[in-house]
């Protein structure tokens, strides 16, 4: 029995975590500051996994056989950012307790490097100073958890012009029962299942010294 | 198969304290029942955990984080190696791909949360030998892989579909699978009811014959009839069919073709539900396998894709088989636990447990079917 129970517990977990991502994005973020030291935008770079990148490009090649790669990537950038707008670009940003809604993305671009698509864009925010009592925090996640989005382990969060500020990543802690806890949080009428990805999301806190 | 059963017999013969065993069996059954939770959690989340509990990661949290991390690493390794194989097709890379797929299959324990729930519920409530339980898991897992391979080869290869439309098609196979699971549950319920009806008819016949020969009024027979659905203990001492140690639900007479629903090791009647379970579970391909197969096909290394998907299915089969072994053993332990109690004499216990299992399986299938149907398919904003 003592040998059987751990195996069973293992299986149980695999069952609970049955909803697994099928693709992944390595996330690179720069927090852009104004000259006064306020946060003004989040610059993001999403690096898609090679399989996802390949399938997207193949589909586009069938859809639009006349385009060359440059034009195809441009078209794909427009489509992606257009679709993502409805989902706030998979980005949830808060200043203290207050939710910041990003303006439409700017400077979007898509490149193919080493079999992986790199999507870059800037998310403009209303200028705000993230003080210790009111830190800025953000999560980037696919609500359906079809794609797992995590910060690139080989990259750091850049604070561009944010002197006296620090950023730290709180790793995802996907306890099986946290999904229920997350569902009770105050968020605008999304079905619980749509927020599955949230419990697997990292949270980044940006704090600056008081002025 | 005889060899496979042997350890069970040994366990049965061992002299453990009954209380401990019952606790262990109950815990096992409860754990297995919890396997159903992920399939229904989407519609009804558990009670919220207190916020401060989330503050300190305990053993379970760390274990779950470790599993997530390992799954993630294996998935990334699998994908990376697949694309390496496209660039440098060496035997070494091919071997790495097969190993990564196999481990991923073991670890990720198959897409089908519901598949595992159905298989374990079926094995918990319907008598199957260990060998057939393992075969059931293996066949269902392999069929999932084959469905994924066939879907990609036919839809993308022959019909020229886009990868995203092929992924969308997985939903229809999913719906078909859930519906089949619900039908399987109904079928199991119906079989249980039928065997109860047959058992009752047999009992009535036996009573009548006994009454005729003894010229006594059939008081007990009518007593049985008056209370349909209640369990009737059988006086084992008087029963003609008892020969030596019998399974708990086997305390009735049956010939080779009675079809009385308390399945025996080689009862051909169990083949139907066995195949139905394989079909219902296996018709739903794992999306991960479809993706691997799709990209291999598009990269022109579809043979590698087939090998990878089959290796993944084999890994899955191992994990699901472990679950099957646990389910068969749990059922066996329960039966041996109940043997000394009056419950073991219940004539209808076997079919009743079967009906309960069928009901659970129906519930799982129907809930998932309705849940999936209710959510309109939304194209993922990023395109796949």
Coordinates of C-alpha atoms in Angstrom, one line a residue:
Chain A
X1 CA 0.0 0.0 0.0
X2 CA 2.8 2.4 0.9
X3 CA 4.0 2.0 -2.6
X4 CA 0.7 2.4 -4.2
X5 CA -0.6 5.6 -2.6
X6 CA 2.1 7.9 -4.0
X7 CA 1.5 6.6 -7.5
X8 CA -2.2 7.2 -7.0
X9 CA -1.5 10.7 -5.7
X10 CA 0.6 11.3 -8.8
X11 CA -2.1 10.1 -11.1
X12 CA -4.6 12.3 -9.3
X13 CA -2.5 15.3 -10.0
X14 CA -2.1 14.5 -13.6
X15 CA -5.9 14.3 -13.8
X16 CA -6.4 17.6 -12.0
X17 CA -3.9 19.3 -14.2
X18 CA -5.4 17.7 -17.3
X19 CA -6.0 21.0 -18.9
X20 CA -2.6 21.6 -20.2
X21 CA -1.1 24.0 -22.6
X22 CA -0.3 22.9 -26.1
X23 CA 1.9 25.7 -27.1
X24 CA 4.1 28.2 -25.3
X25 CA 5.3 31.7 -25.5
X26 CA 8.5 33.0 -24.0
X27 CA 7.8 36.5 -22.8
X28 CA 10.2 39.4 -22.7
X29 CA 9.0 42.7 -21.1
X30 CA 10.4 46.2 -20.8
X31 CA 8.7 48.6 -18.6
X32 CA 9.0 52.1 -20.2
X33 CA 9.1 55.2 -18.0
X34 CA 8.6 58.9 -18.7
X35 CA 11.2 61.4 -17.8
X36 CA 9.4 62.1 -14.6
X37 CA 9.6 58.5 -13.5
X38 CA 6.1 57.4 -14.3
X39 CA 5.3 54.2 -16.0
X40 CA 4.0 54.9 -19.5
X41 CA 4.0 51.6 -21.4
X42 CA 4.7 47.9 -21.3
X43 CA 6.9 46.8 -24.2
X44 CA 6.3 43.1 -24.8
X45 CA 8.0 40.5 -27.0
X46 CA 6.3 37.2 -27.4
X47 CA 8.4 34.4 -28.7
X48 CA 6.2 31.6 -30.0
X49 CA 7.3 27.9 -29.9
X50 CA 8.5 26.5 -33.2
X51 CA 5.5 24.2 -33.8
X52 CA 3.0 27.0 -33.2
X53 CA 5.0 29.3 -35.4
X54 CA 5.3 26.8 -38.2
X55 CA 1.5 25.9 -38.2
X56 CA 0.6 29.6 -38.2
X57 CA 2.8 30.3 -41.2
X58 CA 1.6 27.2 -43.1
X59 CA -2.0 28.3 -42.6
X60 CA -1.2 31.8 -43.8
X61 CA 0.6 30.4 -46.8
X62 CA -2.5 28.5 -47.8
X63 CA -4.8 31.4 -47.0
X64 CA -2.7 34.0 -48.9
X65 CA -0.6 32.2 -51.4
X66 CA 0.5 35.4 -53.2
X67 CA 2.2 37.1 -50.2
X68 CA 5.9 36.9 -49.6
X69 CA 7.1 36.4 -46.0
X70 CA 7.5 40.0 -45.2
X71 CA 4.0 40.9 -46.3
X72 CA 2.6 37.8 -44.7
X73 CA 4.1 38.7 -41.3
X74 CA 2.8 42.2 -41.6
X75 CA -0.7 40.9 -42.2
X76 CA -0.4 38.4 -39.4
X77 CA 0.7 41.2 -37.0
X78 CA -2.4 43.2 -37.8
X79 CA -4.6 40.2 -37.4
X80 CA -3.1 39.1 -34.1
X81 CA -3.1 42.5 -32.4
X82 CA -6.6 43.2 -33.8
X83 CA -7.9 40.0 -32.2
X84 CA -5.9 40.4 -29.0
X85 CA -7.3 43.9 -28.4
X86 CA -10.6 42.3 -27.3
X87 CA -8.6 40.3 -24.7
X88 CA -6.5 43.3 -23.4
X89 CA -3.6 41.6 -25.1
X90 CA -3.7 38.8 -22.5
X91 CA -2.3 41.4 -20.1
X92 CA -3.8 42.2 -16.7
X93 CA -2.3 45.3 -15.2
X94 CA -3.1 46.8 -11.8
X95 CA -1.8 49.8 -9.9
X96 CA -2.4 48.9 -6.3
X97 CA -5.9 47.6 -6.4
X98 CA -6.9 49.6 -9.5
X99 CA -7.1 47.9 -12.9
X100 CA -5.4 49.8 -15.7
X101 CA -6.8 49.2 -19.1
X102 CA -4.2 49.5 -21.8
X103 CA -4.7 51.6 -24.9
X104 CA -4.5 49.8 -28.3
X105 CA -1.1 48.4 -28.9
X106 CA 1.5 50.4 -30.9
X107 CA 4.6 49.6 -32.9
X108 CA 3.5 46.0 -33.6
X109 CA 5.9 43.8 -35.6
X110 CA 6.5 40.1 -36.3
X111 CA 9.8 38.5 -37.2
X112 CA 10.8 34.9 -37.9
X113 CA 14.1 33.9 -36.3
X114 CA 15.3 30.4 -35.7
X115 CA 12.0 28.9 -36.6
X116 CA 10.2 31.0 -34.0
X117 CA 7.9 34.0 -34.5
X118 CA 8.7 37.0 -32.4
X119 CA 5.7 39.4 -31.9
X120 CA 6.6 42.8 -30.5
X121 CA 4.3 45.6 -29.4
X122 CA 4.0 48.4 -26.9
X123 CA 1.0 48.7 -24.6
X124 CA 0.5 52.4 -23.6
X125 CA -0.7 53.0 -20.1
X126 CA -1.9 56.1 -18.3
X127 CA 1.1 57.6 -16.6
X128 CA 1.4 56.4 -13.0
X129 CA 4.1 56.2 -10.4
X130 CA 4.3 52.7 -8.8
X131 CA 5.1 53.5 -5.2
X132 CA 5.6 50.9 -2.5
X133 CA 2.1 51.4 -1.1
X134 CA 0.8 51.1 -4.7
X135 CA 3.0 48.8 -6.7
X136 CA 2.3 48.1 -10.3
X137 CA 1.7 44.5 -11.0
X138 CA 0.9 42.7 -14.2
X139 CA 0.2 39.2 -15.4
X140 CA 0.3 38.0 -19.0
X141 CA -1.6 34.9 -19.7
X142 CA -3.9 33.1 -22.1
X143 CA -7.2 32.7 -20.2
X144 CA -7.9 29.4 -21.9
X145 CA -4.4 28.2 -21.0
X146 CA -4.0 26.8 -24.5
X147 CA -0.8 28.7 -24.7
X148 CA 1.4 28.9 -21.7
X149 CA 3.0 32.3 -21.3
X150 CA 6.0 32.6 -19.0
X151 CA 8.8 35.1 -18.7
X152 CA 11.9 34.0 -20.7
X153 CA 14.2 32.4 -18.2
X154 CA 17.2 33.8 -20.0
X155 CA 15.9 37.3 -19.9
X156 CA 15.3 39.9 -17.3
X157 CA 12.5 42.5 -16.9
X158 CA 14.0 45.7 -18.3
X159 CA 13.1 49.0 -16.5
X160 CA 13.8 51.5 -19.2
X161 CA 14.3 54.9 -17.5
X162 CA 13.0 53.7 -14.2
X163 CA 15.7 54.7 -11.8
X164 CA 15.1 53.7 -8.2
X165 CA 12.6 51.0 -9.3
X166 CA 12.8 47.3 -8.9
X167 CA 10.8 44.4 -10.5
X168 CA 10.4 40.9 -9.3
X169 CA 8.6 37.9 -10.7
X170 CA 6.4 35.9 -8.4
X171 CA 6.4 32.4 -10.0
X172 CA 3.1 30.7 -10.8
X173 CA 1.8 28.6 -8.0
X174 CA -0.7 26.3 -9.6
X175 CA -2.2 24.6 -6.6
X176 CA -5.2 22.5 -7.8
X177 CA -7.5 24.4 -5.5
X178 CA -6.3 27.8 -6.4
X179 CA -8.5 27.7 -9.5
X180 CA -11.5 28.0 -7.1
X181 CA -9.8 30.8 -5.2
X182 CA -9.1 32.7 -8.4
X183 CA -12.7 32.3 -9.5
X184 CA -13.9 34.1 -6.4
X185 CA -11.8 37.2 -7.1
X186 CA -13.5 40.2 -8.4
X187 CA -13.1 40.2 -12.1
X188 CA -15.5 41.2 -14.8
X189 CA -18.0 38.4 -15.4
X190 CA -15.7 36.0 -17.1
X191 CA -16.6 32.4 -16.9
X192 CA -14.3 30.6 -14.5
X193 CA -13.0 28.3 -17.2
X194 CA -11.9 31.3 -19.2
X195 CA -9.6 32.2 -16.3
X196 CA -7.9 28.8 -16.1
X197 CA -4.7 30.3 -17.4
X198 CA -4.6 32.9 -14.7
X199 CA -3.7 30.5 -12.0
X200 CA -0.7 29.4 -14.0
X201 CA 0.3 33.0 -14.6
X202 CA 3.4 34.7 -13.1
X203 CA 2.8 38.0 -11.4
X204 CA 5.4 40.8 -11.8
X205 CA 5.6 43.5 -9.2
X206 CA 7.2 46.8 -10.0
X207 CA 8.0 49.2 -7.2
X208 CA 9.7 52.5 -7.1
X209 CA 11.2 54.6 -4.3
X210 CA 8.9 57.4 -3.2
X211 CA 9.6 60.7 -4.9
Chain B
X1 CA -3.3 -14.0 -17.0
X2 CA -3.2 -16.5 -14.3
X3 CA 0.2 -15.2 -13.4
X4 CA -1.1 -11.7 -13.3
X5 CA -3.8 -12.6 -10.9
X6 CA -1.5 -14.4 -8.6
X7 CA -0.3 -11.4 -6.5
X8 CA -3.9 -10.6 -5.8
X9 CA -4.6 -14.0 -4.4
X10 CA -1.6 -13.7 -2.2
X11 CA -2.8 -10.4 -0.9
X12 CA -6.2 -11.8 -0.3
X13 CA -4.8 -14.6 1.8
X14 CA -2.6 -12.3 3.9
X15 CA -3.8 -11.6 7.4
X16 CA -4.0 -7.9 7.7
X17 CA -6.2 -6.1 10.2
X18 CA -9.6 -5.6 8.6
X19 CA -10.0 -2.1 9.9
X20 CA -6.8 -1.0 8.2
X21 CA -7.8 -2.6 5.0
X22 CA -11.2 -1.0 5.0
X23 CA -9.8 2.4 5.7
X24 CA -7.3 1.9 2.9
X25 CA -10.0 0.7 0.5
X26 CA -12.2 3.6 1.3
X27 CA -9.3 6.0 0.8
X28 CA -8.6 4.5 -2.5
X29 CA -12.1 4.6 -3.7
X30 CA -12.4 8.2 -2.6
X31 CA -9.2 9.1 -4.4
X32 CA -10.4 7.4 -7.5
X33 CA -13.7 9.3 -7.2
X34 CA -11.7 12.5 -7.0
X35 CA -10.4 11.8 -10.4
X36 CA -13.8 12.7 -11.6
X37 CA -13.4 16.2 -10.1
X38 CA -11.4 17.8 -12.9
X39 CA -14.0 16.8 -15.4
X40 CA -16.8 18.5 -13.6
X41 CA -14.8 21.3 -11.9
X42 CA -15.4 23.5 -14.9
X43 CA -19.1 23.8 -14.3
X44 CA -19.0 23.8 -10.5
X45 CA -15.8 24.9 -8.8
X46 CA -15.0 23.6 -5.4
X47 CA -15.5 25.7 -2.3
X48 CA -13.0 28.5 -2.3
X49 CA -9.9 28.0 -0.3
X50 CA -9.0 30.6 2.4
X51 CA -6.7 33.2 1.1
X52 CA -4.0 32.7 3.8
X53 CA -3.8 29.1 2.9
X54 CA -2.4 30.0 -0.4
X55 CA 0.4 31.9 1.2
X56 CA 2.6 29.0 2.3
X57 CA 3.3 26.3 -0.3
X58 CA 2.9 22.9 1.3
X59 CA 4.0 19.5 0.2
X60 CA 1.1 19.1 -2.2
X61 CA 1.8 22.5 -3.8
X62 CA 5.4 21.6 -4.3
X63 CA 4.5 18.2 -5.8
X64 CA 2.0 19.8 -8.1
X65 CA 4.5 22.5 -9.1
X66 CA 7.1 19.8 -9.8
X67 CA 4.7 17.9 -12.0
X68 CA 3.8 21.0 -14.0
X69 CA 7.5 21.8 -14.4
X70 CA 8.4 18.3 -15.6
X71 CA 5.5 18.2 -18.0
X72 CA 6.6 21.6 -19.3
X73 CA 10.2 20.5 -19.7
X74 CA 9.2 17.3 -21.5
X75 CA 6.8 19.2 -23.8
X76 CA 9.5 21.7 -24.8
X77 CA 12.1 19.0 -25.3
X78 CA 9.7 17.1 -27.5
X79 CA 9.0 20.1 -29.6
X80 CA 12.6 21.2 -29.9
X81 CA 13.8 17.7 -30.8
X82 CA 11.2 17.4 -33.5
X83 CA 12.4 20.5 -35.2
X84 CA 16.0 19.5 -34.7
X85 CA 15.1 16.3 -36.5
X86 CA 13.9 18.3 -39.4
X87 CA 17.2 20.1 -39.6
X88 CA 19.6 17.3 -38.9
X89 CA 17.9 14.0 -39.5
X90 CA 20.1 11.6 -37.6
X91 CA 19.3 8.3 -35.8
X92 CA 20.4 9.9 -32.6
X93 CA 17.9 12.8 -32.9
X94 CA 15.2 10.3 -33.9
X95 CA 15.9 8.2 -30.8
X96 CA 15.8 11.4 -28.7
X97 CA 12.4 12.2 -30.2
X98 CA 11.0 8.8 -29.4
X99 CA 12.3 8.9 -25.8
X100 CA 11.0 12.4 -25.2
X101 CA 7.6 11.5 -26.6
X102 CA 7.4 8.3 -24.5
X103 CA 8.3 10.1 -21.3
X104 CA 5.9 12.9 -22.1
X105 CA 3.1 10.3 -22.6
X106 CA 3.9 8.7 -19.3
X107 CA 4.0 12.0 -17.4
X108 CA 1.3 13.9 -19.0
X109 CA -1.0 10.8 -18.5
X110 CA -3.0 11.5 -21.6
X111 CA -5.3 14.3 -22.5
X112 CA -8.2 12.4 -21.3
X113 CA -9.0 13.3 -17.7
X114 CA -12.4 11.9 -18.6
X115 CA -11.0 8.8 -20.2
X116 CA -9.2 7.9 -17.0
X117 CA -12.4 8.6 -15.0
X118 CA -14.4 6.4 -17.3
X119 CA -11.9 3.5 -17.3
X120 CA -11.4 3.6 -13.6
X121 CA -15.1 3.8 -12.9
X122 CA -15.8 1.0 -15.3
X123 CA -13.1 -1.2 -13.7
X124 CA -14.2 -0.3 -10.2
X125 CA -17.8 -1.4 -10.8
X126 CA -17.5 -4.2 -13.3
X127 CA -15.6 -7.3 -12.7
X128 CA -12.7 -7.6 -15.1
X129 CA -9.5 -9.5 -14.7
X130 CA -6.3 -7.5 -14.1
X131 CA -5.0 -8.5 -17.6
X132 CA -8.2 -7.2 -19.3
X133 CA -8.1 -4.0 -17.3
X134 CA -4.5 -3.4 -18.4
X135 CA -5.5 -4.3 -22.0
X136 CA -8.4 -1.9 -21.8
X137 CA -6.2 1.0 -20.8
X138 CA -3.6 0.1 -23.4
X139 CA -6.1 -0.3 -26.2
X140 CA -7.8 3.0 -25.4
X141 CA -4.5 4.9 -25.2
X142 CA -3.3 3.4 -28.5
X143 CA -6.5 4.2 -30.2
X144 CA -6.2 7.8 -29.1
X145 CA -2.9 8.0 -30.8
X146 CA -4.2 6.3 -33.9
X147 CA -7.1 8.6 -34.1
X148 CA -4.7 11.6 -34.0
X149 CA -2.6 10.1 -36.7
X150 CA -5.6 9.3 -38.9
X151 CA -7.2 12.7 -38.4
X152 CA -4.1 14.5 -39.5
X153 CA -3.3 12.2 -42.5
X154 CA -6.8 12.3 -43.7
X155 CA -7.8 16.0 -43.0
X156 CA -4.4 17.7 -43.8
X157 CA -2.9 15.1 -46.0
X158 CA -5.7 13.9 -48.2
X159 CA -8.3 16.7 -47.9
X160 CA -5.8 19.6 -47.7
X161 CA -7.3 21.2 -44.6
X162 CA -5.5 23.9 -42.7
X163 CA -3.9 23.0 -39.3
X164 CA -6.3 25.3 -37.5
X165 CA -9.4 23.7 -39.0
X166 CA -8.0 20.3 -38.1
X167 CA -7.5 21.4 -34.6
X168 CA -11.1 22.6 -34.6
X169 CA -12.2 19.2 -35.8
X170 CA -10.8 17.7 -32.5
X171 CA -13.9 19.3 -30.9
X172 CA -16.2 17.2 -32.9
X173 CA -14.3 14.0 -32.0
X174 CA -14.5 15.2 -28.4
X175 CA -18.2 15.6 -28.6
X176 CA -18.6 12.2 -30.2
X177 CA -16.4 10.7 -27.4
X178 CA -18.5 12.3 -24.6
X179 CA -21.7 11.2 -26.2
X180 CA -20.4 7.6 -26.6
X181 CA -19.3 7.7 -22.9
X182 CA -22.9 8.7 -22.0
X183 CA -24.3 5.9 -24.1
X184 CA -21.9 3.4 -22.6
X185 CA -23.1 4.5 -19.2
X186 CA -26.7 3.9 -20.2
X187 CA -25.8 0.6 -21.7
X188 CA -24.2 -0.5 -18.5
X189 CA -27.2 0.6 -16.5
X190 CA -29.5 -1.3 -18.8
X191 CA -27.3 -4.5 -18.5
X192 CA -27.4 -4.2 -14.8
X193 CA -31.2 -3.9 -14.8
X194 CA -31.5 -6.8 -17.2
X195 CA -29.3 -9.1 -15.0
X196 CA -31.4 -8.1 -11.9
X197 CA -34.5 -9.0 -13.8
X198 CA -33.0 -12.3 -14.9
X199 CA -31.8 -13.1 -11.4
X200 CA -35.2 -12.4 -10.1
X201 CA -36.8 -14.6 -12.6
X202 CA -34.4 -17.4 -11.8
X203 CA -35.1 -17.0 -8.1
X204 CA -38.8 -17.1 -8.8
X205 CA -38.4 -20.2 -11.0
X206 CA -36.2 -21.9 -8.3
X207 CA -38.7 -21.1 -5.6
X208 CA -41.5 -22.4 -7.7
X209 CA -39.7 -25.6 -8.4
X210 CA -38.9 -25.9 -4.7
X211 CA -42.5 -25.1 -3.9
X212 CA -43.8 -27.7 -6.3
X213 CA -41.6 -30.5 -5.0
X214 CA -42.2 -29.6 -1.3
X215 CA -45.9 -28.7 -2.0
X216 CA -45.4 -25.6 0.2
X217 CA -46.9 -22.2 -0.6
X218 CA -44.3 -19.9 -2.3
X219 CA -44.3 -17.4 0.5
X220 CA -40.6 -16.4 0.3
X221 CA -40.8 -16.0 -3.5
X222 CA -43.6 -13.5 -3.3
X223 CA -41.8 -11.8 -0.5
X224 CA -38.9 -11.2 -2.8
X225 CA -41.2 -10.0 -5.5
X226 CA -43.0 -7.6 -3.2
X227 CA -39.8 -5.6 -2.6
X228 CA -38.2 -4.9 -6.0
X229 CA -35.0 -3.1 -5.7
X230 CA -34.2 -4.2 -2.2
X231 CA -31.4 -6.6 -1.7
X232 CA -32.2 -10.1 -0.7
X233 CA -29.7 -12.1 1.2
X234 CA -29.3 -15.6 0.0
X235 CA -29.0 -18.5 2.5
X236 CA -25.7 -19.7 1.2
X237 CA -26.0 -22.9 3.1
X238 CA -29.2 -24.0 1.3
X239 CA -28.1 -22.8 -2.1
X240 CA -27.3 -25.6 -4.5
X241 CA -24.9 -23.6 -6.6
X242 CA -22.2 -22.9 -4.0
X243 CA -19.1 -24.8 -4.7
X244 CA -16.1 -23.8 -2.7
X245 CA -15.0 -20.1 -2.4
X246 CA -17.0 -17.9 -4.6
X247 CA -16.8 -14.3 -5.4
X248 CA -19.0 -12.1 -3.3
X249 CA -21.7 -11.6 -5.9
X250 CA -21.5 -15.1 -7.3
X251 CA -23.9 -16.7 -4.8
X252 CA -26.4 -17.8 -7.4
X253 CA -26.6 -20.5 -10.0
X254 CA -25.6 -19.8 -13.5
X255 CA -24.8 -21.8 -16.5
X256 CA -22.3 -20.9 -19.3
X257 CA -25.0 -18.9 -21.1
X258 CA -27.1 -17.4 -18.4
X259 CA -25.7 -13.9 -19.1
X260 CA -26.6 -13.0 -15.6
X261 CA -24.5 -9.9 -15.6
X262 CA -22.1 -10.7 -12.7
X263 CA -19.3 -11.0 -15.1
X264 CA -16.8 -13.9 -15.0
X265 CA -13.3 -13.9 -16.1
X266 CA -14.0 -15.0 -19.6
X267 CA -17.7 -14.0 -19.9
X268 CA -18.1 -13.1 -23.6
X269 CA -20.9 -10.7 -22.5
X270 CA -18.3 -8.4 -21.2
X271 CA -16.7 -8.0 -24.6
X272 CA -19.3 -5.5 -25.7
X273 CA -18.7 -2.9 -23.0
X274 CA -15.0 -3.5 -23.2
X275 CA -14.9 -2.5 -26.9
X276 CA -17.4 0.3 -26.3
X277 CA -15.1 1.7 -23.6
X278 CA -12.1 1.6 -25.9
X279 CA -14.1 3.3 -28.6
X280 CA -15.7 5.9 -26.4
X281 CA -12.3 6.9 -24.8
X282 CA -10.1 6.3 -27.8
X283 CA -12.1 8.3 -30.4
X284 CA -11.0 11.5 -28.8
X285 CA -7.4 12.3 -29.8
X286 CA -5.1 14.2 -27.5
X287 CA -4.6 17.7 -29.0
X288 CA -0.9 17.5 -28.3
X289 CA -0.6 14.4 -30.4
X290 CA -2.6 16.1 -33.2
X291 CA -0.2 19.0 -33.1
X292 CA 2.9 16.8 -33.2
X293 CA 1.5 14.9 -36.1
X294 CA 0.4 18.0 -38.0
X295 CA 3.7 19.7 -37.8
X296 CA 5.6 16.5 -38.7
X297 CA 3.4 16.1 -41.7
X298 CA 3.9 19.7 -42.8
X299 CA 7.6 19.4 -42.2
X300 CA 7.7 16.3 -44.4
X301 CA 8.8 14.0 -41.5
X302 CA 5.5 12.3 -41.0
X303 CA 7.0 8.9 -40.3
X304 CA 8.8 10.5 -37.3
X305 CA 5.5 12.0 -36.3
X306 CA 3.7 8.6 -36.4
X307 CA 6.6 7.1 -34.3
X308 CA 6.4 10.0 -31.8
X309 CA 2.6 9.8 -31.4
X310 CA 2.7 6.0 -31.0
X311 CA 5.5 6.3 -28.4
X312 CA 3.4 9.0 -26.6
X313 CA 0.4 6.6 -26.6
X314 CA 2.5 3.8 -25.2
X315 CA 3.7 6.1 -22.4
X316 CA 0.1 7.1 -21.7
X317 CA -0.9 3.4 -21.7
X318 CA 1.5 2.7 -18.9
X319 CA 0.2 5.5 -16.7
X320 CA -3.5 4.6 -17.4
X321 CA -2.6 0.9 -16.8
X322 CA -1.3 1.7 -13.4
X323 CA -4.6 3.4 -12.7
X324 CA -6.4 0.3 -14.1
X325 CA -4.4 -2.0 -11.8
X326 CA -5.4 0.2 -8.8
X327 CA -9.0 0.1 -9.8
X328 CA -9.1 -3.6 -10.3
X329 CA -7.3 -4.1 -7.0
X330 CA -9.5 -1.7 -5.1
X331 CA -12.5 -3.6 -6.4
X332 CA -10.9 -6.9 -5.4
X333 CA -10.0 -5.6 -1.9
X334 CA -13.5 -4.3 -1.4
X335 CA -14.9 -7.7 -2.3
X336 CA -12.6 -9.6 0.0
X337 CA -13.4 -7.1 2.8
X338 CA -17.1 -7.6 2.4
X339 CA -16.8 -11.4 2.1
X340 CA -17.2 -12.0 5.9
X341 CA -20.1 -9.6 6.1
X342 CA -23.8 -10.3 5.3
X343 CA -23.4 -7.9 2.4
X344 CA -21.6 -10.6 0.4
X345 CA -24.7 -12.7 0.4
X346 CA -26.7 -10.1 -1.5
X347 CA -28.0 -11.5 -4.7
X348 CA -28.3 -8.2 -6.5
X349 CA -25.1 -6.5 -5.2
X350 CA -23.1 -7.1 -8.3
X351 CA -25.7 -5.8 -10.8
X352 CA -26.5 -2.9 -8.4
X353 CA -22.8 -1.8 -8.3
X354 CA -22.7 -2.1 -12.0
X355 CA -25.8 0.1 -12.4
X356 CA -24.2 2.7 -10.1
X357 CA -21.0 2.6 -12.1
X358 CA -23.0 3.0 -15.3
X359 CA -24.8 5.9 -13.8
X360 CA -21.6 7.6 -12.9
X361 CA -20.2 7.0 -16.4
X362 CA -23.4 8.4 -18.0
X363 CA -23.2 11.4 -15.7
X364 CA -19.6 12.1 -16.7
X365 CA -20.3 11.7 -20.4
X366 CA -23.5 13.7 -20.4
X367 CA -22.1 16.6 -18.3
X368 CA -19.1 16.9 -20.6
X369 CA -21.2 16.6 -23.7
X370 CA -23.6 19.3 -22.6
X371 CA -20.8 21.5 -21.2
X372 CA -18.8 21.3 -24.5
X373 CA -21.9 21.9 -26.6
X374 CA -22.9 24.9 -24.5
X375 CA -19.6 26.6 -25.1
X376 CA -19.5 27.9 -28.7
X377 CA -16.2 27.3 -30.3
X378 CA -14.2 30.5 -30.4
X379 CA -11.2 30.8 -32.5
X380 CA -8.2 31.4 -30.5
X381 CA -7.2 35.1 -31.0
X382 CA -3.7 34.1 -32.0
X383 CA -5.0 31.9 -34.9
X384 CA -4.7 28.3 -33.9

